[in-house]
CSV table of N, CA, C and O in Angstrom, one decimal:
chain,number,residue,atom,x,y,z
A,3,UNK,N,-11.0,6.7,15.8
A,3,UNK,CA,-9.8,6.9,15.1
A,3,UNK,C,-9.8,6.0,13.9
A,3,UNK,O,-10.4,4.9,13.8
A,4,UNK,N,-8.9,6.6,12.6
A,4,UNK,CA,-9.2,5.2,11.6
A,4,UNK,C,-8.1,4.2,11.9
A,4,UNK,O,-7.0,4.4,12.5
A,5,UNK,N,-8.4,3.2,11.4
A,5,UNK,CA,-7.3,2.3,11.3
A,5,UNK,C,-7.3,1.6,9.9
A,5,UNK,O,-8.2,1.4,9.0
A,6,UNK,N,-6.0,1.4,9.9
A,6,UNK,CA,-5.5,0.8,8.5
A,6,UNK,C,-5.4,-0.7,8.5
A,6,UNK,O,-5.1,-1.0,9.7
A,7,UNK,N,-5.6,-1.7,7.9
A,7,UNK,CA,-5.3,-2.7,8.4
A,7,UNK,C,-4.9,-3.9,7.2
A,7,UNK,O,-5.7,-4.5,6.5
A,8,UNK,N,-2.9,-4.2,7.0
A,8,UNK,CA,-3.1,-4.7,6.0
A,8,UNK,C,-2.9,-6.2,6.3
A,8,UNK,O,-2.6,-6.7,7.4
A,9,UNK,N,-3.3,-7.1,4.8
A,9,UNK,CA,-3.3,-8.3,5.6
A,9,UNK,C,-2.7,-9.0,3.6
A,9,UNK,O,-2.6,-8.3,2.6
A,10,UNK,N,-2.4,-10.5,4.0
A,10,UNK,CA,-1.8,-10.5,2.6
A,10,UNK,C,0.1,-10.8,2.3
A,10,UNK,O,0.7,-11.2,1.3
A,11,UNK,N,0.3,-10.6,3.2
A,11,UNK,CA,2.0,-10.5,3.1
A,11,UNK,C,2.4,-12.0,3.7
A,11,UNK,O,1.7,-12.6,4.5
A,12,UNK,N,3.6,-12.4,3.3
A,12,UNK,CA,4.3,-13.8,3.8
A,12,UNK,C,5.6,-14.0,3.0
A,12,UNK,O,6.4,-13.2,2.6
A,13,UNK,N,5.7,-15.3,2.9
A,13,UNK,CA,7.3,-15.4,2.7
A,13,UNK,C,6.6,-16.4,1.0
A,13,UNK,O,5.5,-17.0,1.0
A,14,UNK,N,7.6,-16.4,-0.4
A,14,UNK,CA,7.3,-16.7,-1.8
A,14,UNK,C,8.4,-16.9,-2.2
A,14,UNK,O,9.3,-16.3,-1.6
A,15,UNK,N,8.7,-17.7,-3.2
A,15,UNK,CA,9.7,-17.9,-3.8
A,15,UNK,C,10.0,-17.1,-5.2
A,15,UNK,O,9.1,-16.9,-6.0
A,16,UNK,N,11.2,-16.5,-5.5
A,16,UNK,CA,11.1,-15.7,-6.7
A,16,UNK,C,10.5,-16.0,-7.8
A,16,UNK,O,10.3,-17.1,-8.3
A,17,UNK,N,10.2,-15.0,-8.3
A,17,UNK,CA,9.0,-15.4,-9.5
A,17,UNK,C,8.2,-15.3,-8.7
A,17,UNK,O,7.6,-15.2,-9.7
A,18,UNK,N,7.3,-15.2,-7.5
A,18,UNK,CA,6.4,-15.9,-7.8
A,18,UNK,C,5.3,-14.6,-7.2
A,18,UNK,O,5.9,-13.5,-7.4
A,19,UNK,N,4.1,-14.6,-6.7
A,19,UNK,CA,3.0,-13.6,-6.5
A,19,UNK,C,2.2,-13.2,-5.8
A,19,UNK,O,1.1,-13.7,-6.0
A,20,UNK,N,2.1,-12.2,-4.9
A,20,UNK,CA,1.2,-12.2,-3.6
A,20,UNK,C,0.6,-10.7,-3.7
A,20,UNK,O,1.2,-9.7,-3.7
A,21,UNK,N,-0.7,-10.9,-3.6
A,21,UNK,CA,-1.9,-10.0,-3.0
A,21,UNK,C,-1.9,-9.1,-2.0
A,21,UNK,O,-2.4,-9.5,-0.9
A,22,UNK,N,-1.4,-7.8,-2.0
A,22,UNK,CA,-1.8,-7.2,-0.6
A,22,UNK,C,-3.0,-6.6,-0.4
A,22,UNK,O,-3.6,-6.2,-1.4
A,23,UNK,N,-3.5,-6.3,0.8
A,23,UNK,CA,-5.0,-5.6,0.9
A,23,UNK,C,-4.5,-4.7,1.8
A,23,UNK,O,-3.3,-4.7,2.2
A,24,UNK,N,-5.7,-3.6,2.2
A,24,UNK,CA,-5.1,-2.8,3.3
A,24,UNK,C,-6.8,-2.0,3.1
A,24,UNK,O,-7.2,-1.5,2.1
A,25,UNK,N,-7.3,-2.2,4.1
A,25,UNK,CA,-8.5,-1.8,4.5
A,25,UNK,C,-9.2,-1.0,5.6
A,25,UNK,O,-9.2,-1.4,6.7
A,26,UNK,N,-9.7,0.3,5.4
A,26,UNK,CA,-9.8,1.5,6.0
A,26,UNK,C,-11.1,1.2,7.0
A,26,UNK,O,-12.1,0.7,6.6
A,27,UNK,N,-10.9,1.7,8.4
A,27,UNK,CA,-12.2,2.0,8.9
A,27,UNK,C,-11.9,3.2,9.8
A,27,UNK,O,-10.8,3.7,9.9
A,28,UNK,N,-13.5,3.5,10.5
A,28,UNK,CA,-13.3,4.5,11.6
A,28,UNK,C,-14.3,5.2,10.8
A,28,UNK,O,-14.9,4.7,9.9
A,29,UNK,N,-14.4,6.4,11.4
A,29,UNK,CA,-14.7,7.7,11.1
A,29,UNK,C,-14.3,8.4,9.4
A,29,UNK,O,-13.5,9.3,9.2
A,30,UNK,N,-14.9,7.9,8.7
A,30,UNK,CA,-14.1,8.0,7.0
A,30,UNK,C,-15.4,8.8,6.5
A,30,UNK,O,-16.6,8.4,6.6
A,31,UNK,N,-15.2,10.1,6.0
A,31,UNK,CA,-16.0,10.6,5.1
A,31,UNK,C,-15.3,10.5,3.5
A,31,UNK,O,-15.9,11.0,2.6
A,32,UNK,N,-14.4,10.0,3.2
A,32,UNK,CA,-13.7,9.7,2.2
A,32,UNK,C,-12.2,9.8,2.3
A,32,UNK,O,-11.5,10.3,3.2
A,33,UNK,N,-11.9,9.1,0.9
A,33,UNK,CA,-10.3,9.1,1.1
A,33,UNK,C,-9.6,9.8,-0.2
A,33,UNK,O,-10.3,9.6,-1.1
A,34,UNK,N,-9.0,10.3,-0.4
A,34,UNK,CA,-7.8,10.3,-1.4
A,34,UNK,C,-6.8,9.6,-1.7
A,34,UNK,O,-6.8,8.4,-1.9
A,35,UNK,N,-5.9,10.2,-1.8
A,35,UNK,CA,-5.1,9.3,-2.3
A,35,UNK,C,-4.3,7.9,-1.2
A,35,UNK,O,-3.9,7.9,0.0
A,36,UNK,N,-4.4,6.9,-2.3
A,36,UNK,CA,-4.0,5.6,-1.4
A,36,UNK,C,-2.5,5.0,-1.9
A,36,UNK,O,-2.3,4.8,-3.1
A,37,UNK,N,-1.7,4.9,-1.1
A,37,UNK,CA,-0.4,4.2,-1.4
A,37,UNK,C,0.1,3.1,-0.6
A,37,UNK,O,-0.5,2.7,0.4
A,38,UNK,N,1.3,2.4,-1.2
A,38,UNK,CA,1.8,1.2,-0.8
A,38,UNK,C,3.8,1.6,-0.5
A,38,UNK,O,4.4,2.1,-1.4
A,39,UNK,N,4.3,1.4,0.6
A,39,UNK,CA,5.1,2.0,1.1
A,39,UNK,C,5.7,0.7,1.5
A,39,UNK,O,4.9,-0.1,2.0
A,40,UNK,N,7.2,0.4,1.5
A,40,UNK,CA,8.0,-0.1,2.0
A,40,UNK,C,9.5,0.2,2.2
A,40,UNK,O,10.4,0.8,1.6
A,41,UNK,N,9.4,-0.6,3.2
A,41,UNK,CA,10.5,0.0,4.3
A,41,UNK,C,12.0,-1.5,4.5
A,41,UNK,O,11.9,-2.3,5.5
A,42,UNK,N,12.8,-1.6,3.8
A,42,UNK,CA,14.0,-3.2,4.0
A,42,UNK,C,15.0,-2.6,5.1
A,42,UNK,O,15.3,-1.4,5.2
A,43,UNK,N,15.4,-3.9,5.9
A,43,UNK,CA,16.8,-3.2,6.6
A,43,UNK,C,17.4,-2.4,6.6
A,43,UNK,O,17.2,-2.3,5.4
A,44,UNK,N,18.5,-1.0,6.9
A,44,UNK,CA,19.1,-0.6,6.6
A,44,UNK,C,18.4,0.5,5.4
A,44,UNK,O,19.1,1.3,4.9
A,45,UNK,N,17.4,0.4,5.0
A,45,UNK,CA,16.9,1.6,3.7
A,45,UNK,C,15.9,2.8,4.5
A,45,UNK,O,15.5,2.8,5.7
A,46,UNK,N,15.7,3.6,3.5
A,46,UNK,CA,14.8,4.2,3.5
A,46,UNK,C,13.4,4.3,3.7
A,46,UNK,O,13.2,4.6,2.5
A,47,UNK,N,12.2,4.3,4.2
A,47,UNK,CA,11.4,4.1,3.3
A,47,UNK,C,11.0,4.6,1.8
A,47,UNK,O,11.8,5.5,1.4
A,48,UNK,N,10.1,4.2,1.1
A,48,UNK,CA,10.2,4.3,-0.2
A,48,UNK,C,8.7,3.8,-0.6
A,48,UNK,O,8.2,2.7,-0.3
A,49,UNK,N,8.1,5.1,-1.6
A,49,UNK,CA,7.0,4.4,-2.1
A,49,UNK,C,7.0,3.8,-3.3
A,49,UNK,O,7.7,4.0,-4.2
A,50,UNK,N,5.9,2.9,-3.1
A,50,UNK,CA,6.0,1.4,-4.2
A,50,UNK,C,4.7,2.4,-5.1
A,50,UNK,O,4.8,3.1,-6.1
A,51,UNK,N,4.1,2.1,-4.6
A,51,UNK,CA,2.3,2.9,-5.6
A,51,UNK,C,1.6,4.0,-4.9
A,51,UNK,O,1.7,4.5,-3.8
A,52,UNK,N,1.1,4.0,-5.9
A,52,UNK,CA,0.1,5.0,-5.7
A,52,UNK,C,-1.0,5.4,-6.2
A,52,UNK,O,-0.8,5.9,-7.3
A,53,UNK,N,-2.6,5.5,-5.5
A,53,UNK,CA,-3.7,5.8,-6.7
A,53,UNK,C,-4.4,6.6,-5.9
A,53,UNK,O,-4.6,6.4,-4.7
A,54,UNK,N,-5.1,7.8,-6.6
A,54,UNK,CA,-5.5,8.7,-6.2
A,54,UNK,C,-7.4,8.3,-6.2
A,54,UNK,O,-7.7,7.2,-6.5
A,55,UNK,N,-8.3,9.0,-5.9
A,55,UNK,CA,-9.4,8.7,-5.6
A,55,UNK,C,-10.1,8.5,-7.1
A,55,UNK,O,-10.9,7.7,-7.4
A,56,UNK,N,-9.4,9.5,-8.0
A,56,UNK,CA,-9.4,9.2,-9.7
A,56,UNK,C,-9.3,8.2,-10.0
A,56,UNK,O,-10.3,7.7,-10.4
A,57,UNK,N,-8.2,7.4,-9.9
A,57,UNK,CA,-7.9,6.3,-10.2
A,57,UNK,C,-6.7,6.6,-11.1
A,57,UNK,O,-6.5,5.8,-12.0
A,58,UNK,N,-5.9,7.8,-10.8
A,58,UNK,CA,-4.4,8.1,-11.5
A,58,UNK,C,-3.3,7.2,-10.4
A,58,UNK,O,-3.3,7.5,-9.2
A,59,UNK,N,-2.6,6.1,-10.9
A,59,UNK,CA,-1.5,5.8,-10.6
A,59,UNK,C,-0.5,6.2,-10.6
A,59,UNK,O,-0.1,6.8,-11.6
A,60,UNK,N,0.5,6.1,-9.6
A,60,UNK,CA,2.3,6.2,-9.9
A,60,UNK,C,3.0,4.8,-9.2
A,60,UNK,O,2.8,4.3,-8.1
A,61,UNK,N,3.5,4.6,-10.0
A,61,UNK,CA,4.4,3.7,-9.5
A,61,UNK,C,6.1,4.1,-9.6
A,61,UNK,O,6.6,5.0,-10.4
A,62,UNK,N,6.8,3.2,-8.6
A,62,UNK,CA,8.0,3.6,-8.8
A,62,UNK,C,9.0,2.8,-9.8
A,62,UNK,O,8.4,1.7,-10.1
A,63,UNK,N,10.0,2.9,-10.4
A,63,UNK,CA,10.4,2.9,-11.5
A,63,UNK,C,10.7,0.9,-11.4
A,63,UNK,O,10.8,0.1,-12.4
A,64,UNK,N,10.7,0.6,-9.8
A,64,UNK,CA,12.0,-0.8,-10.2
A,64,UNK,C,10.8,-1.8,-10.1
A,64,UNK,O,11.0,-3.0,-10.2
A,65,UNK,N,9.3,-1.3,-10.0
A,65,UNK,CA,8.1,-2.4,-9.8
A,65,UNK,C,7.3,-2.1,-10.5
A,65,UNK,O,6.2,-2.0,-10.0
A,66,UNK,N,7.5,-1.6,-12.1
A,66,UNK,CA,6.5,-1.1,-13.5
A,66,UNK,C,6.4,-2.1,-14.3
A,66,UNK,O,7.4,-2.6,-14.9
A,67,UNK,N,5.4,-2.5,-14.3
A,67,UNK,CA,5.3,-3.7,-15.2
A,67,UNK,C,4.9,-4.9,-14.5
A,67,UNK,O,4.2,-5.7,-15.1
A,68,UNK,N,5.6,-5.1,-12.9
A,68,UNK,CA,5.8,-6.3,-12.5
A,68,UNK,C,4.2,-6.2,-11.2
A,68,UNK,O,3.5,-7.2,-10.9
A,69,UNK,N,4.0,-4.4,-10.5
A,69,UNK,CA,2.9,-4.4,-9.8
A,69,UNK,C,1.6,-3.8,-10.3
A,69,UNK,O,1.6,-2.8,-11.1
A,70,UNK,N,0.8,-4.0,-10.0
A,70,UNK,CA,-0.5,-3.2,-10.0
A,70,UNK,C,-1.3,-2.7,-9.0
A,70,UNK,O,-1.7,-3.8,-8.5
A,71,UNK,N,-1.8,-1.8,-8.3
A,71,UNK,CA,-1.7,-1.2,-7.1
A,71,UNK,C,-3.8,-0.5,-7.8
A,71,UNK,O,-3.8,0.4,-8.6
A,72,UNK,N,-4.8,-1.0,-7.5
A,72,UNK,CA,-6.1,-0.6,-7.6
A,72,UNK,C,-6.9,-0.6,-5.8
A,72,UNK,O,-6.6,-1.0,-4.7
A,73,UNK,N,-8.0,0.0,-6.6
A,73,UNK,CA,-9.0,0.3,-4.7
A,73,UNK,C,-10.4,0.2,-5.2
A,73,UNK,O,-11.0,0.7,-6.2
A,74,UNK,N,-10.8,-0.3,-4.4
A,74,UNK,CA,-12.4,-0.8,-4.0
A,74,UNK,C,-13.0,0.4,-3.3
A,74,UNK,O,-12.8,0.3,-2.1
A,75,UNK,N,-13.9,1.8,-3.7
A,75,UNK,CA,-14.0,2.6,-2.8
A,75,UNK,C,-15.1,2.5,-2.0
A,75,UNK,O,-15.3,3.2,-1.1
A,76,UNK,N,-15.9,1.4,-2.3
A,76,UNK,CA,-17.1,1.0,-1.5
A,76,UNK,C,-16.6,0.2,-0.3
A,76,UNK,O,-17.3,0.2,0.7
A,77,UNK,N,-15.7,-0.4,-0.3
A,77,UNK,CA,-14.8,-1.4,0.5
A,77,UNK,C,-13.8,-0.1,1.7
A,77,UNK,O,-13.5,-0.2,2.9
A,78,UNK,N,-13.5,0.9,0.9
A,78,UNK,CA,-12.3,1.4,1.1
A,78,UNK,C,-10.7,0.5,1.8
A,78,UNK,O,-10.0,0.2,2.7
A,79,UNK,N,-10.9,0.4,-0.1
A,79,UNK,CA,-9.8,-0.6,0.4
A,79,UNK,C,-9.0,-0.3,-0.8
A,79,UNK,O,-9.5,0.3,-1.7
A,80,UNK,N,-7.6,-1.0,-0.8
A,80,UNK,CA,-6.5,-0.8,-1.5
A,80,UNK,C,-5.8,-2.0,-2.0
A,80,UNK,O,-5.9,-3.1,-1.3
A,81,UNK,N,-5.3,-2.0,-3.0
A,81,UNK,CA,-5.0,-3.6,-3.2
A,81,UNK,C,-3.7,-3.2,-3.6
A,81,UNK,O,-3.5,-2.0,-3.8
A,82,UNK,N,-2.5,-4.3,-3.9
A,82,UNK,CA,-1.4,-4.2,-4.5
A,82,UNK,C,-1.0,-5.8,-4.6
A,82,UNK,O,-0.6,-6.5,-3.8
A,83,UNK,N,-1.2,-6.0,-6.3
A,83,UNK,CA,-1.0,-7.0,-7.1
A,83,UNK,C,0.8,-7.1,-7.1
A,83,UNK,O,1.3,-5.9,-7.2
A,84,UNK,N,1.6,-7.9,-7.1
A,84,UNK,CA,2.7,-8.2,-6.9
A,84,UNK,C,3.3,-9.6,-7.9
A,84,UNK,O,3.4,-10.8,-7.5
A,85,UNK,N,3.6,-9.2,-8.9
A,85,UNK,CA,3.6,-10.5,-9.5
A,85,UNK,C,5.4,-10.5,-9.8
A,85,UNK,O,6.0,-9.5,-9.6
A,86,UNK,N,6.0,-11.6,-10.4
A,86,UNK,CA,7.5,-11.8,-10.8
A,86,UNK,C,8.2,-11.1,-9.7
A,86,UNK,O,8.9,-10.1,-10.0
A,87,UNK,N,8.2,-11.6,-8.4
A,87,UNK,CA,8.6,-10.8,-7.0
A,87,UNK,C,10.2,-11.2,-6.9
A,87,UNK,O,10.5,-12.4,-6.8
A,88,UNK,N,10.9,-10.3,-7.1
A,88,UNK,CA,12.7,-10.5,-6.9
A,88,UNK,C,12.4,-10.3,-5.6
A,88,UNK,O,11.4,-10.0,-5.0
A,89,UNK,N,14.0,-10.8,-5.2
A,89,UNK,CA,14.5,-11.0,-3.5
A,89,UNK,C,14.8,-9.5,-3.1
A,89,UNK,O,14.8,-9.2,-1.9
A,90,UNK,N,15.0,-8.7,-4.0
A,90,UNK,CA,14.8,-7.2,-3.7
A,90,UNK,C,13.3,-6.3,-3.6
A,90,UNK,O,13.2,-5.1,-3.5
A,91,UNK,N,12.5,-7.0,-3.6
A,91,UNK,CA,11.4,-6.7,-3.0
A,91,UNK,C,11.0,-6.9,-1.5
A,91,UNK,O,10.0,-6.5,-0.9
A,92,UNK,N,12.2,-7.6,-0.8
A,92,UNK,CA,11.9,-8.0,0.6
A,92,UNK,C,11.6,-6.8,1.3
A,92,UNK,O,12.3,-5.8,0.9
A,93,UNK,N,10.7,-6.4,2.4
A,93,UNK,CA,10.4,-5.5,3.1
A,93,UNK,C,9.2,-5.5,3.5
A,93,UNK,O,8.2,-6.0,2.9
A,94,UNK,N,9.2,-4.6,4.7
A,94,UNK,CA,8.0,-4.7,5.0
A,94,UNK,C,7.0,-3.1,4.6
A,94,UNK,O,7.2,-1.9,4.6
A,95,UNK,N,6.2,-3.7,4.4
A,95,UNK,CA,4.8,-3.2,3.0
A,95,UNK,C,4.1,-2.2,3.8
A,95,UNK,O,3.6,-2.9,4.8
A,96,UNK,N,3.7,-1.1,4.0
A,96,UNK,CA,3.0,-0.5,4.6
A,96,UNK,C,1.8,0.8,3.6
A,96,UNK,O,1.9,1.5,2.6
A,97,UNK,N,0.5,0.5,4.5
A,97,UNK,CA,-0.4,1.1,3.6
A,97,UNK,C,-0.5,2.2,4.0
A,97,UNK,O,-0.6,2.2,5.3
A,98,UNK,N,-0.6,3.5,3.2
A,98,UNK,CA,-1.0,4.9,3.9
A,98,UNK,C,-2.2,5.2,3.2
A,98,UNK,O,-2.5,4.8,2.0
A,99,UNK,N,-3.1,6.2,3.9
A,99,UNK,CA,-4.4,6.7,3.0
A,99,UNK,C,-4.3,8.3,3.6
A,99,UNK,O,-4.3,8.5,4.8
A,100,UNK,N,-4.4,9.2,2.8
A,100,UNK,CA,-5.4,10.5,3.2
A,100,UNK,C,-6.8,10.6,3.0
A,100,UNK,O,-7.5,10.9,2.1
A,101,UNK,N,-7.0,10.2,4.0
A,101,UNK,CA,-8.2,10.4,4.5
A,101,UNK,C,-9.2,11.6,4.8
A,101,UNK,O,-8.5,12.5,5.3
A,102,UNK,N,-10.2,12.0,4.6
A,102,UNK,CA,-11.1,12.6,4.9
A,102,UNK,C,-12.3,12.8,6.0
A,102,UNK,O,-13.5,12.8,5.8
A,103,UNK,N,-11.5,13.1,7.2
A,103,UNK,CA,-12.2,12.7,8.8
A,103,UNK,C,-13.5,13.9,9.2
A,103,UNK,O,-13.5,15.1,9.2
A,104,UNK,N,-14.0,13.4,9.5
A,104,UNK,CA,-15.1,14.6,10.3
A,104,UNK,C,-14.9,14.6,11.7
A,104,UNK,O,-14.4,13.7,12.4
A,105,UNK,N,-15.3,15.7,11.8
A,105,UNK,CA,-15.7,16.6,13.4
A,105,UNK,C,-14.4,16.9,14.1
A,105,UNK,O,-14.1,16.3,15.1
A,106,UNK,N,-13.6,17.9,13.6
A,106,UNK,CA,-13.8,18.5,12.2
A,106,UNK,C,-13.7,17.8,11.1
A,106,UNK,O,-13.1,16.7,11.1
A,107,UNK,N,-14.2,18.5,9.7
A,107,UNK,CA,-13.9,17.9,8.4
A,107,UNK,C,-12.3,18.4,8.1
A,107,UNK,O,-11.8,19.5,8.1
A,108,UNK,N,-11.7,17.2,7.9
A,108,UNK,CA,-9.9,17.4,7.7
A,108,UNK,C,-9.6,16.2,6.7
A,108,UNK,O,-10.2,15.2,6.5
A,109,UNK,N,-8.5,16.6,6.3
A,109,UNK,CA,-7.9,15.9,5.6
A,109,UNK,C,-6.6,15.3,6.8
A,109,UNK,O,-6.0,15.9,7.6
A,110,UNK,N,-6.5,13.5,6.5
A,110,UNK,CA,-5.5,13.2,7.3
A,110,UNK,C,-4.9,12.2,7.2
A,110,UNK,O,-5.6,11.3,7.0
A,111,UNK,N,-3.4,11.8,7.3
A,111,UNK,CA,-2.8,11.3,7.3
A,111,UNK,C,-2.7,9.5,8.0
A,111,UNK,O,-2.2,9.5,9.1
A,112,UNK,N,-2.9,8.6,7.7
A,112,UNK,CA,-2.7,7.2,8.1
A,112,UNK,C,-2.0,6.3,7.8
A,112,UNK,O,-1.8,6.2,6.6
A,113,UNK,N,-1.5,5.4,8.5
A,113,UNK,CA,-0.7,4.4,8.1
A,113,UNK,C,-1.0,3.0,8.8
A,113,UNK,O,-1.1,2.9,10.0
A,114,UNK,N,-1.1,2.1,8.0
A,114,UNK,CA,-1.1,0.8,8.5
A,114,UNK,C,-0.1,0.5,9.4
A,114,UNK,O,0.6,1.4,9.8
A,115,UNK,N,0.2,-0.7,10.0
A,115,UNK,CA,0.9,-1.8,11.0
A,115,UNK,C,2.1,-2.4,10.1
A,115,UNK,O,3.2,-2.7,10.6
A,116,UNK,N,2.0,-2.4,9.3
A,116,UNK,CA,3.0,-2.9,8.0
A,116,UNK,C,2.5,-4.9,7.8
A,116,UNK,O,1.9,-5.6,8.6
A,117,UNK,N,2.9,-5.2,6.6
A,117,UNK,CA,3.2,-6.7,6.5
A,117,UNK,C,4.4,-7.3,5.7
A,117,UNK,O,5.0,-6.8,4.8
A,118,UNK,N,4.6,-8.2,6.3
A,118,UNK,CA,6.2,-8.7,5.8
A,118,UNK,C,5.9,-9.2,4.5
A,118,UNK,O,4.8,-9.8,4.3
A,119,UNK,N,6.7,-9.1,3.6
A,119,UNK,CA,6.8,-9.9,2.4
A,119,UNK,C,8.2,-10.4,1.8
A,119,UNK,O,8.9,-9.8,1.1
A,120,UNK,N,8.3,-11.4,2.1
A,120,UNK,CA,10.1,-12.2,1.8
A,120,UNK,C,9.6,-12.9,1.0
A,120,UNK,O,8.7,-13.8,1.0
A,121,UNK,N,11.0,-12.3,-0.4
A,121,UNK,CA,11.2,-13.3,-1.0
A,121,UNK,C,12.5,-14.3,-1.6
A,121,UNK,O,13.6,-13.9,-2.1
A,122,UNK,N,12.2,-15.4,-1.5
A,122,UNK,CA,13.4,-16.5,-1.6
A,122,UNK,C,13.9,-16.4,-2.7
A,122,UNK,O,13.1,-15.9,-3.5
A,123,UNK,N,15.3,-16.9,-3.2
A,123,UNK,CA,15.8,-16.9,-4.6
A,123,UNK,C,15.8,-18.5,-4.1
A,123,UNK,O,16.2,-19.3,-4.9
């Protein structure tokens, strides 16, 4: 099975800047598109980024400017740069990949464990 696995998340004071990773294994004949998803108390989830195996981004409107969201495909890994982090950024961070699994060859759905990211005013 793959597993997602992110690592990177903790508690920062506003302003300030944290790294997330999120790193694929298992049975991977490739991936598509990779995103960064978070989920606060009481909300929705909600995607933060997004990059496709192109390297076409989306980001969502309230973290343009402030994240950058790139991938290592040798690594198969995902990154998400986080800089000038408001207290509305709290939540917990989760990585999804579509994947590309054999036996059969399918396209599929994954999700990391999540990691917390709190930030202080």
């Amino acid at each position: 099975q793959v597993q997602l696995v992110e690592s990177g998340g903790g508690l920062v004071q506003a302003g300030g800047s944290l790294r997330l990773s999120c790193a694929a294994s298992g049975s991977i004949f490739s991936i598509n598109t990779m995103g960064w998803y978070r989920q606060a108390p009481g909300k929705q989830r909600e995607l933060v980024a997004s990059i496709t195996n192109g390297g076409s981004t989306n980001y969502r409107d309230s973290v343009k400017g402030r994240f950058t969201i790139s991938r290592d495909n040798a690594k198969n890994t995902v990154y998400l740069q986080m800089n000038s982090l408001k207290p509305e950024d709290t939540a917990v961070y989760l990585c999804n990949a579509a994947v590309v699994v054999l036996a059969p060859l399918r396209e599929a759905q994954y999700w990391g464990q999540g990691t917390q990211v709190t930030v202080s005013s």
